[in-house]
Structure formats: C-alpha cells, structure tokens
Short mmCIF file of C-alpha atoms in Angstrom, two decimals:
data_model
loop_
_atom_site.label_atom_id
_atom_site.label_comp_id
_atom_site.label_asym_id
_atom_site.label_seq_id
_atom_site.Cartn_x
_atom_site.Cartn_y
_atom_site.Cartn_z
CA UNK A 1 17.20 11.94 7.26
CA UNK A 2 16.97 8.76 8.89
CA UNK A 3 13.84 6.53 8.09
CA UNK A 4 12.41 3.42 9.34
CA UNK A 5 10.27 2.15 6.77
CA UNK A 6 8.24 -1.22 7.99
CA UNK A 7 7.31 -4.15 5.70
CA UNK A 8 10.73 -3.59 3.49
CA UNK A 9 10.66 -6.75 1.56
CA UNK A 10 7.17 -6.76 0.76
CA UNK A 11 6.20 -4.91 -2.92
CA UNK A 12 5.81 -1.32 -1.47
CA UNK A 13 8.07 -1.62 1.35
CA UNK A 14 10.83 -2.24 -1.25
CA UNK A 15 10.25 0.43 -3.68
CA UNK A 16 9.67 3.05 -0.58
CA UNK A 17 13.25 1.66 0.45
CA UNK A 18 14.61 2.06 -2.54
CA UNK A 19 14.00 5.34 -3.67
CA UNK A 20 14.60 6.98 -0.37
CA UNK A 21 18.02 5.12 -0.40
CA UNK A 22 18.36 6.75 -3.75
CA UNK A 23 17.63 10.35 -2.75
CA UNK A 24 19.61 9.73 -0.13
CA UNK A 25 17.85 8.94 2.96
CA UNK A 26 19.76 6.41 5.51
CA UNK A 27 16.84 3.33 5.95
CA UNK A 28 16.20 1.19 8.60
CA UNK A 29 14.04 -1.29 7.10
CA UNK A 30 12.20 -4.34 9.40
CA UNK A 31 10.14 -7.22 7.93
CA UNK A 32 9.54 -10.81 9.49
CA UNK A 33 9.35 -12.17 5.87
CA UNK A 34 6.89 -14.16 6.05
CA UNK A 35 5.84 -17.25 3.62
CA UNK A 36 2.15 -15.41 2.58
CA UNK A 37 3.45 -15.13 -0.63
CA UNK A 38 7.42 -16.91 -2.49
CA UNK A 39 9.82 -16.12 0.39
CA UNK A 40 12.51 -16.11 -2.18
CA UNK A 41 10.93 -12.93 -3.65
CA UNK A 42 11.21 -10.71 -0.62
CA UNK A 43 14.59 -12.19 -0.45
CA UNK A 44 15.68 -10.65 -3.78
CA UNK A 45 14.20 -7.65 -2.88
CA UNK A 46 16.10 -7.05 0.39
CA UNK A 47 19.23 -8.54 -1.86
CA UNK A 48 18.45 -5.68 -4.46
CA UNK A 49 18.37 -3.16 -1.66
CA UNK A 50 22.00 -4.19 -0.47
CA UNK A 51 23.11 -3.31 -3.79
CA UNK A 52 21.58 -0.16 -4.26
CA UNK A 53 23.35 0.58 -0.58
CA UNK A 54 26.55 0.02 -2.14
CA UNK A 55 26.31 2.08 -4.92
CA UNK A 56 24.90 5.14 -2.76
CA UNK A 57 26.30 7.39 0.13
CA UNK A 58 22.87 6.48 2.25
CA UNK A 59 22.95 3.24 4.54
CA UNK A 60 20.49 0.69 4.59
CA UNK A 61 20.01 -1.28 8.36
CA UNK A 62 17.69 -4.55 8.20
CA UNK A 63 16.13 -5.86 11.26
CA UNK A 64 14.37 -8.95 10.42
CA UNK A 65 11.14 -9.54 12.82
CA UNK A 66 7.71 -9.25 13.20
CA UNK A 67 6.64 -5.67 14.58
CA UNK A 68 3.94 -7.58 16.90
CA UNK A 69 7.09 -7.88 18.67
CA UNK A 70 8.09 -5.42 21.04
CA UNK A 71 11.91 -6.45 21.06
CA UNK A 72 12.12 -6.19 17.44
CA UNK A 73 10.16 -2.63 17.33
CA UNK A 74 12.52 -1.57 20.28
CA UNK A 75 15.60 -2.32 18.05
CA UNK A 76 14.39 -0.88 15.17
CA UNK A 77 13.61 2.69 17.43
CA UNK A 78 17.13 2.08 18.68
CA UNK A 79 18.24 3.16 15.81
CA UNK A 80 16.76 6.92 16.08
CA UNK A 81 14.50 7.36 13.04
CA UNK A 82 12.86 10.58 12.65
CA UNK A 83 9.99 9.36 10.71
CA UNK A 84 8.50 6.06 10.59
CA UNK A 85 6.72 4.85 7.23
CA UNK A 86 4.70 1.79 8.22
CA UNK A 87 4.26 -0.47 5.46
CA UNK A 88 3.99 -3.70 7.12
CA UNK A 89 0.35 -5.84 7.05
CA UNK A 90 -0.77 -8.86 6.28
CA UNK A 91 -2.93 -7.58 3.15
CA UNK A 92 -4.93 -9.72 0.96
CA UNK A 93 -8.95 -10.18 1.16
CA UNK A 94 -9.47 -13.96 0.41
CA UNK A 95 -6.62 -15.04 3.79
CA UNK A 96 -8.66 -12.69 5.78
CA UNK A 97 -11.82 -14.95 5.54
CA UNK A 98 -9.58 -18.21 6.62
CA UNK A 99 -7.17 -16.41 8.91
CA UNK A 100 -8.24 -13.54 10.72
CA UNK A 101 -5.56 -13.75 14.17
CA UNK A 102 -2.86 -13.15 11.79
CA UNK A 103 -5.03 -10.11 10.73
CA UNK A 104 -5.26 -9.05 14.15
CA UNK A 105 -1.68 -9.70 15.07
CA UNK A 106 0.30 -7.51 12.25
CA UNK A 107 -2.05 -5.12 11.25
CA UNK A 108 -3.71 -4.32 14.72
CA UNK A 109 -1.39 -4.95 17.69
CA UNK A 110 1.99 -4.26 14.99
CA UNK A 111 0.15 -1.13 14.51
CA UNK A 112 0.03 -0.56 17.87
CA UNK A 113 3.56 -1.29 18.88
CA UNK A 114 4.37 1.18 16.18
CA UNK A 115 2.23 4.12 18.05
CA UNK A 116 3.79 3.59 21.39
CA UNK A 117 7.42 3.36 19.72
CA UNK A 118 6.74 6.61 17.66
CA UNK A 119 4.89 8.16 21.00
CA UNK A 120 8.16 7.45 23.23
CA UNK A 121 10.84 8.58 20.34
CA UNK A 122 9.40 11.29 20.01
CA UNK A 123 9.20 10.94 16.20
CA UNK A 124 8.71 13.83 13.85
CA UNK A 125 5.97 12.09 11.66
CA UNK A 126 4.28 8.98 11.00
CA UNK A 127 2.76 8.38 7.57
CA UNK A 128 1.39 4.74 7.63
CA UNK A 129 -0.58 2.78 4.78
CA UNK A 130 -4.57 2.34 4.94
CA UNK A 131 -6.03 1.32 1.63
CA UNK A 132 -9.26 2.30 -0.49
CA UNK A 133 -10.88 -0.89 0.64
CA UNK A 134 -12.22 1.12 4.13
CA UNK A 135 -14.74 2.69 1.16
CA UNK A 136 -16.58 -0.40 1.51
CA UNK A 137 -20.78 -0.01 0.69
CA UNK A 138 -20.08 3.18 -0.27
CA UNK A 139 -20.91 3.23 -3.68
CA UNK A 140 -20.66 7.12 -4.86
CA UNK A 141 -17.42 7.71 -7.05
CA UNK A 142 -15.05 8.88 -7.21
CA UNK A 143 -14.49 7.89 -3.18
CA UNK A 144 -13.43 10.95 -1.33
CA UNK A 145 -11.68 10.94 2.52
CA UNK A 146 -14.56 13.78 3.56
CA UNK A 147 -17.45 11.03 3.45
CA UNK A 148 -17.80 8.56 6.26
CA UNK A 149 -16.22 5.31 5.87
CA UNK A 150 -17.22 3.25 8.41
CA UNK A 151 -18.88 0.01 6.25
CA UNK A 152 -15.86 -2.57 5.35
CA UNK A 153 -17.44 -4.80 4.21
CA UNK A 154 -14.17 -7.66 4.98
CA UNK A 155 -12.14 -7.75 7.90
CA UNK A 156 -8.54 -6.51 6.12
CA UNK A 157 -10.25 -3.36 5.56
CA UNK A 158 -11.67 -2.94 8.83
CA UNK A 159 -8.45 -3.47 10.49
CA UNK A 160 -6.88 -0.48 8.49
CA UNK A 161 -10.23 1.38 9.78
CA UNK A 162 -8.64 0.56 12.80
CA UNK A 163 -5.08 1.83 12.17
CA UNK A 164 -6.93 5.33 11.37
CA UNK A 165 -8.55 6.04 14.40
CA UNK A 166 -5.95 4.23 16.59
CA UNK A 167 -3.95 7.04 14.95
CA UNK A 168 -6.25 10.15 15.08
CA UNK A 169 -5.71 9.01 19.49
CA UNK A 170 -2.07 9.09 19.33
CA UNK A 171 -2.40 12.32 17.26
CA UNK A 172 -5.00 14.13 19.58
CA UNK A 173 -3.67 12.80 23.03
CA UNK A 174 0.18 12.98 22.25
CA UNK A 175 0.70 15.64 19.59
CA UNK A 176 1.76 12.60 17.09
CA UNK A 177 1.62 13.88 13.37
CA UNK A 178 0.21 10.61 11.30
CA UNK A 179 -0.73 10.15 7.88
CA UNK A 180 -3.12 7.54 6.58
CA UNK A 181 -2.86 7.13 2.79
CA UNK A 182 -5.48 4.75 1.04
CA UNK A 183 -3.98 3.01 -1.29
CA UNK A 184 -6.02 2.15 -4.76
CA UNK A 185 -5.14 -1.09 -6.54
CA UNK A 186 -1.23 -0.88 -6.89
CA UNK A 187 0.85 -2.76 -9.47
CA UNK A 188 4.03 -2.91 -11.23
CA UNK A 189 7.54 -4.54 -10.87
CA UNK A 190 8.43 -6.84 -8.10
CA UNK A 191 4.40 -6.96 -6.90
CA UNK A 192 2.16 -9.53 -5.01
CA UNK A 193 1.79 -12.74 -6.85
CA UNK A 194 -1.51 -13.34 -5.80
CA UNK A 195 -2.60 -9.46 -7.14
CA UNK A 196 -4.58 -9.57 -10.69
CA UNK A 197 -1.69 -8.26 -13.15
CA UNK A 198 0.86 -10.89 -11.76
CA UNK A 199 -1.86 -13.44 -11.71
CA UNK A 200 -3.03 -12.77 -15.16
CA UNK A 201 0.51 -12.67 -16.57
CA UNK A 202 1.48 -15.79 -15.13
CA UNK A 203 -1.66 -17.30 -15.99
CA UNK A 204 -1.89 -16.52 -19.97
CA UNK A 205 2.28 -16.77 -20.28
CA UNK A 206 1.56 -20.55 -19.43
CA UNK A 207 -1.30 -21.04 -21.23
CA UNK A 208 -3.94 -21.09 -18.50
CA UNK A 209 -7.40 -19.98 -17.83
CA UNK A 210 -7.67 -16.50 -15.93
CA UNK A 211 -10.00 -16.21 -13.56
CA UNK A 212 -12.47 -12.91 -14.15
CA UNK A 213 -14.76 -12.02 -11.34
CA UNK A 214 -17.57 -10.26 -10.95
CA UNK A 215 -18.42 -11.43 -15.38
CA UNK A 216 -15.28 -8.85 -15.76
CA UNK A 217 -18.05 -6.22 -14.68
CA UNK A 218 -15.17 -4.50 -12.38
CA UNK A 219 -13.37 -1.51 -12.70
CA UNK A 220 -10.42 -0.24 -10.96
CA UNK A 221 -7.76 2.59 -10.30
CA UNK A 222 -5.28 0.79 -10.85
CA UNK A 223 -2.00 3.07 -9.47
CA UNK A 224 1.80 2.07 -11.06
CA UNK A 225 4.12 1.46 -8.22
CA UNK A 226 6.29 4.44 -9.03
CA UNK A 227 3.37 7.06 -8.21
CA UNK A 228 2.72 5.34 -4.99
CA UNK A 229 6.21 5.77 -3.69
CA UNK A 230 6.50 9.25 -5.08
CA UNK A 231 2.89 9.95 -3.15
CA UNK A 232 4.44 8.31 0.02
CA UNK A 233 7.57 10.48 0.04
CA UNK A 234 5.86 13.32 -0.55
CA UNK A 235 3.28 12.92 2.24
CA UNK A 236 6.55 12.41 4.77
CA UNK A 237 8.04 14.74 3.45
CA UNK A 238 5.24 17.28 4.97
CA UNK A 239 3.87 16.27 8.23
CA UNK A 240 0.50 16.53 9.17
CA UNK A 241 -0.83 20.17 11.06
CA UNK A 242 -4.12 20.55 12.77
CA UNK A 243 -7.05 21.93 11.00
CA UNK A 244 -7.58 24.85 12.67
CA UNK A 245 -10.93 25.30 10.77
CA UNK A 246 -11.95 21.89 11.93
CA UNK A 247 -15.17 21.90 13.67
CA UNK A 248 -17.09 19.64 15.55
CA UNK A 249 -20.30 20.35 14.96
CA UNK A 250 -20.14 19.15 11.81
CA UNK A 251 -16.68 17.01 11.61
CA UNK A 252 -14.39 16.18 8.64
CA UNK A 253 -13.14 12.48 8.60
CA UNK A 254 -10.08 13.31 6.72
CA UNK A 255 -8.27 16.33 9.32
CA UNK A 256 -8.73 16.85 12.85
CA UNK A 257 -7.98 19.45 15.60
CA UNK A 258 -4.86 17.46 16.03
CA UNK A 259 -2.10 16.45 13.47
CA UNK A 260 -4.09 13.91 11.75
CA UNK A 261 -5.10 13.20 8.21
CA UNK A 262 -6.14 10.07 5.55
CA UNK A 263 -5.88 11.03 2.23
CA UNK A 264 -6.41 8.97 -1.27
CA UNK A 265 -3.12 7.87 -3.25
CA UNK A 266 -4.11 6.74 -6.68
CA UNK A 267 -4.00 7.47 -10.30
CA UNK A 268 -7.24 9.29 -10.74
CA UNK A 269 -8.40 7.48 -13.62
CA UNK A 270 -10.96 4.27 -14.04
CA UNK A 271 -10.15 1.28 -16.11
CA UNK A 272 -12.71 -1.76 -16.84
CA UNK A 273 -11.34 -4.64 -15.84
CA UNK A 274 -12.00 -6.27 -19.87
CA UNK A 275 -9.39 -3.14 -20.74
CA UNK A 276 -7.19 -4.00 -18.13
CA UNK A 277 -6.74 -7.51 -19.65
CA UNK A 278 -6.80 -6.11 -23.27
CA UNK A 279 -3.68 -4.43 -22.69
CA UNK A 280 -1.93 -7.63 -21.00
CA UNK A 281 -2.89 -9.59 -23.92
CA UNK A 282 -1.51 -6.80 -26.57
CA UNK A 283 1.93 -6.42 -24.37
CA UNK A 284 2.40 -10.05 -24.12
CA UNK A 285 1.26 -10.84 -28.13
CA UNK A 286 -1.11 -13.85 -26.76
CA UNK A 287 -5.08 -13.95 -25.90
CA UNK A 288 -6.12 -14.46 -22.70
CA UNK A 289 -8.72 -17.67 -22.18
CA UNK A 290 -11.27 -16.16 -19.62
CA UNK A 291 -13.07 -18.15 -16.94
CA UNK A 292 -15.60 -15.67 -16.06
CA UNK A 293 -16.99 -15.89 -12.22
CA UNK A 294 -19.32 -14.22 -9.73
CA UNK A 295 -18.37 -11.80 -7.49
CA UNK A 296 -16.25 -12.42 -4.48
CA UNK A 297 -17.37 -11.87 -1.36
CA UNK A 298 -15.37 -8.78 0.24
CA UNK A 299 -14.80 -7.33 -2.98
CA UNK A 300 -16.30 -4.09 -4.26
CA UNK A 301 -17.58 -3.85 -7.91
CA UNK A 302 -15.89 -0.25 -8.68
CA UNK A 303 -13.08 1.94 -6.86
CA UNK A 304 -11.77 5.59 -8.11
CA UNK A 305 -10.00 8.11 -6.03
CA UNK A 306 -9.94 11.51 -5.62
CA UNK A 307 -7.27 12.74 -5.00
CA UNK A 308 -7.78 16.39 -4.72
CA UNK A 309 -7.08 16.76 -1.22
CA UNK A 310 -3.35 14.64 -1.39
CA UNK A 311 -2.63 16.98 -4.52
CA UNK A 312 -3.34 20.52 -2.62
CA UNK A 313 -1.10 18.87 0.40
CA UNK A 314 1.54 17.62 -1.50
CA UNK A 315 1.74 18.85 -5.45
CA UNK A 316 1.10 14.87 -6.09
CA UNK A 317 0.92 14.36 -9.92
CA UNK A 318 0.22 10.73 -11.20
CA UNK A 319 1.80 10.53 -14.08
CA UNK A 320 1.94 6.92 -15.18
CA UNK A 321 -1.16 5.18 -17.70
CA UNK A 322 -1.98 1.79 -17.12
CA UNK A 323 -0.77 0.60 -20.31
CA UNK A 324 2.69 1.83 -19.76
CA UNK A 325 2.86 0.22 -16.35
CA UNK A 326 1.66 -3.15 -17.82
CA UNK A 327 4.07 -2.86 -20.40
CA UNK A 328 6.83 -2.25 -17.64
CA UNK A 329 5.75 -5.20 -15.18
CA UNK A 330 5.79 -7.42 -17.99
CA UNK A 331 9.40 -6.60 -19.04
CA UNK A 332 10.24 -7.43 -15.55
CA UNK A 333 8.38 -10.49 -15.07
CA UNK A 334 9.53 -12.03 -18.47
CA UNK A 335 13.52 -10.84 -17.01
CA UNK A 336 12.77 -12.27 -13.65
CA UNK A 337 11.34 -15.34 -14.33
CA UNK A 338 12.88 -15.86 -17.60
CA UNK A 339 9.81 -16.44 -19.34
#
C-alpha cells in the first residue's frame, strides 16, 4: 500500500508516518515546514523518518511544499497513492485570533486542493483530521458525532467544520470515500511546543510559573499519541460505505447516503486539568508554581468523546492512561533536550 500522508513533520504527521513505514506501508509524506512552531523539530522528525526507512523494506518519498499549492499537490499525486491521510493544518486557537489568512490558506483551500487531487486519482479513501473543537457551545458530554455541531465558537474549528462538509460534496457528487476523525487533546513524544504537557514540562523543568486557565476549572480527554495513530490506521484501513439506513427526514451528521463519515478519536476518559498537572509534577519529582488565569477566549471549559461509533467501525481500543503517557513524554523530553 502506498500512502500519502500530509503534514509529515508536524507531531501526528510523524507518528502516522512512522508506524505505517513500520507495518510496512511505502509513504509519500509532504509538509512546507513551516516556522509556527522550532523548525529544527520537524527537521528531526523527517530525519527520524529517514532512518526508520533504512531499517525497513517500505520507502519513504518527501515532497517539501505547502499543499495550497497545486504544483506541490500534483507531485505528491504523481506518485500514485491509494489513500491520502491529510494531516496538514495550521492548528492552534490563540494564532487563529491574530492570523486568520493563514487559516484560510492551509486548512481551507489545502483542503481543497486535496479533494480535487483525490477526485482526479481516483483514490480509494480519504481519511483526513477534524478535531473535537467543532463541539463548540455544545455543552452535553460526552460529545457525540450524531448531535449537530455547527457553533465553533473560534475560527480553527470552524475551518475543520469546513473540511467536513467540503468532504460530505466530494463524497455525494463523486463517490469519494472520506473520513473525518475529531481529534481530542493529543499528547506525547515529539508534540507541539505550544500544547499544555510540553508547555508545562518546560515551564516547571526551568523553574517557571505555569500558566492555568480557566482557575484550572478545565477538564480534558487527553488522547496519548500512540492511540491516535492506531485510530487513524484503522479508520484507512476501512473506507467509508453509505448508510443505507440514512434518512433524510430526520438526518444523521455523522454518515450519509454517500461514503461519508466524522467520527470521535480519543481516550474515552476525563481528567481535571489540577490531575493532569499532579501527575507532571510526580513524574518530574518537582512542584509546579501555578499562575492561575481566566478563561481564554475560544476555549471550551470541558471535552470527552464518545467513541462508540469509531469502536463498532473499527475495533478501536484506547489503551493508554494519562499517567503513563506523561511519564513517556517526559522521558523523551528530558532525552531530547537533555534536561
């Protein structure tokens, strides 16, 4: 199987890379590498994915460019995927109040480019990333895919809105199988350094205040990196059918008459955001000194998936508690950063 997965060097990108590379999938990996975040992270990243190439019978291509690009998305089709995994966004909620064209740029007309491409190849399925931040207002948990989820209440989460029913279109007018997954609160080794769990590591490693929004009155599903990727594969690995019970009358956001679905991908579980800290500060032997702040506008006080409808599709099993995956990121940040 030949996959082109979009976004490589970024923090799911990578992993998605590298465990297909593993099992033996040839990648074709694109990414313009941007400077959002340390440049010479991705780079170690894509450097780490040469290696595992070496050491594996599966090939990995990189195309470096920005998928608002035709040219670049016309190279990477060039090289005949049969399923696309798009992976590549500019993410983050506090940019998207200073920046929004970039916004626009990657996650709307890259999204795009990536619909024709997979239109015109012809491509077997399409499973692209949304994330649980489309829940917006809604405030009834856990948040399922069969409730309406049209109030984002930021404009990153409106643009993956966006990337679902640009999708559903594609799916209903050209037969395209796609795949939305809604991602909740991902962490782990080789992640963002501007998510919470990098931030808060960094942060209480050097002796710094961490910054606790909301009076640490938040909870999260927080979702190790290694379920993600396993969710991801396993969604590709079974492209979407119609719903032939699907009815109109009284419609179901998550299916369609046409290959379409959005499902959750998550761990399942709730953690308070005071726990969440707790277990940094027991892993890492040090307190934590807390600057505790108001909400942020664009974020949402609680998030929780279910995930019943990705685990009847799929056999998903999250298997990973957050403790464990702490304890993991912060063996690789102290390696990494030789802290």
């Amino acid at each position: 199987m030949k996959i082109l997965i979009t976004g490589v060097a970024g923090f799911i990108g990578f992993h998605t890379a590298k465990e297909s590379l593993l099992r033996g999938d040839d990648v074709v990996g694109v990414d313009n590498v941007n400077d959002y975040y340390d440049i010479s992270l991705k780079e170690a990243r894509l450097k780490e994915l040469n290696l595992i190439e070496k050491a594996s019978p599966a090939c990995f291509t990189f195309i470096r460019g920005n998928i608002a690009n035709k040219d670049v998305i016309e190279a990477c089709f060039d090289k005949e995927p049969k399923r696309v995994i798009n992976l590549a966004a500019q993410a983050g909620v506090r940019k998207s109040l200073e920046d929004p064209d970039s916004y626009i740029e990657s996650n709307i007309v890259g999204f795009v480019n990536i619909l024709e491409a997979c239109r015109h190849h012809k491509v077997d399925h399409l499973t692209y990333a949304s994330t649980s931040s489309v829940y917006g207002l809604n405030s009834r948990l856990p948040f399922s895919e069969k409730e309406i989820s049209d109030h984002p209440i930021q404009l990153y989460a409106a643009t993956k809105r966006a990337n679902e029913l640009l999708a559903h279109s594609y799916s209903y007018l050209f037969n395209l199988p796609t795949t939305g997954l809604r991602f909740f609160t991902v962490y782990g080794p080789w992640g963002r350094p501007d998510m919470a769990l990098f931030l808060f590591t960094k942060s209480v490693i050097e002796g710094k205040p961490i910054k606790v929004f909301n009076h640490g009155n938040h909870s999260r599903d927080f979702t190790y990196i290694d379920d993600i990727v396993k969710g991801i594969l396993l969604a590709s690995d079974k492209p979407s059918k119609a719903n032939p019970n699907w009815d109109g009358a009284k419609p179901d956001p998550s299916t369609s008459s046409c290959p379409y679905r959005v499902m959750n991908i998550g761990n399942g579980n709730r953690v308070s955001l005071e726990n969440y800290i707790s277990a940094i500060e027991d892993e890492l032997g040090m307190k934590a000194k807390r600057k505790y702040l108001p909400l942020q506008p664009g974020d949402v006080p609680d998030s929780l998936a279910d995930l019943e409808m990705l685990k009847d599709e799929t056999g998903y099993n999250p298997e990973v508690h957050y403790k464990e995956g702490i304890s993991k990121f912060i063996q690789w940040y102290k390696s990494y950063y030789k802290a």
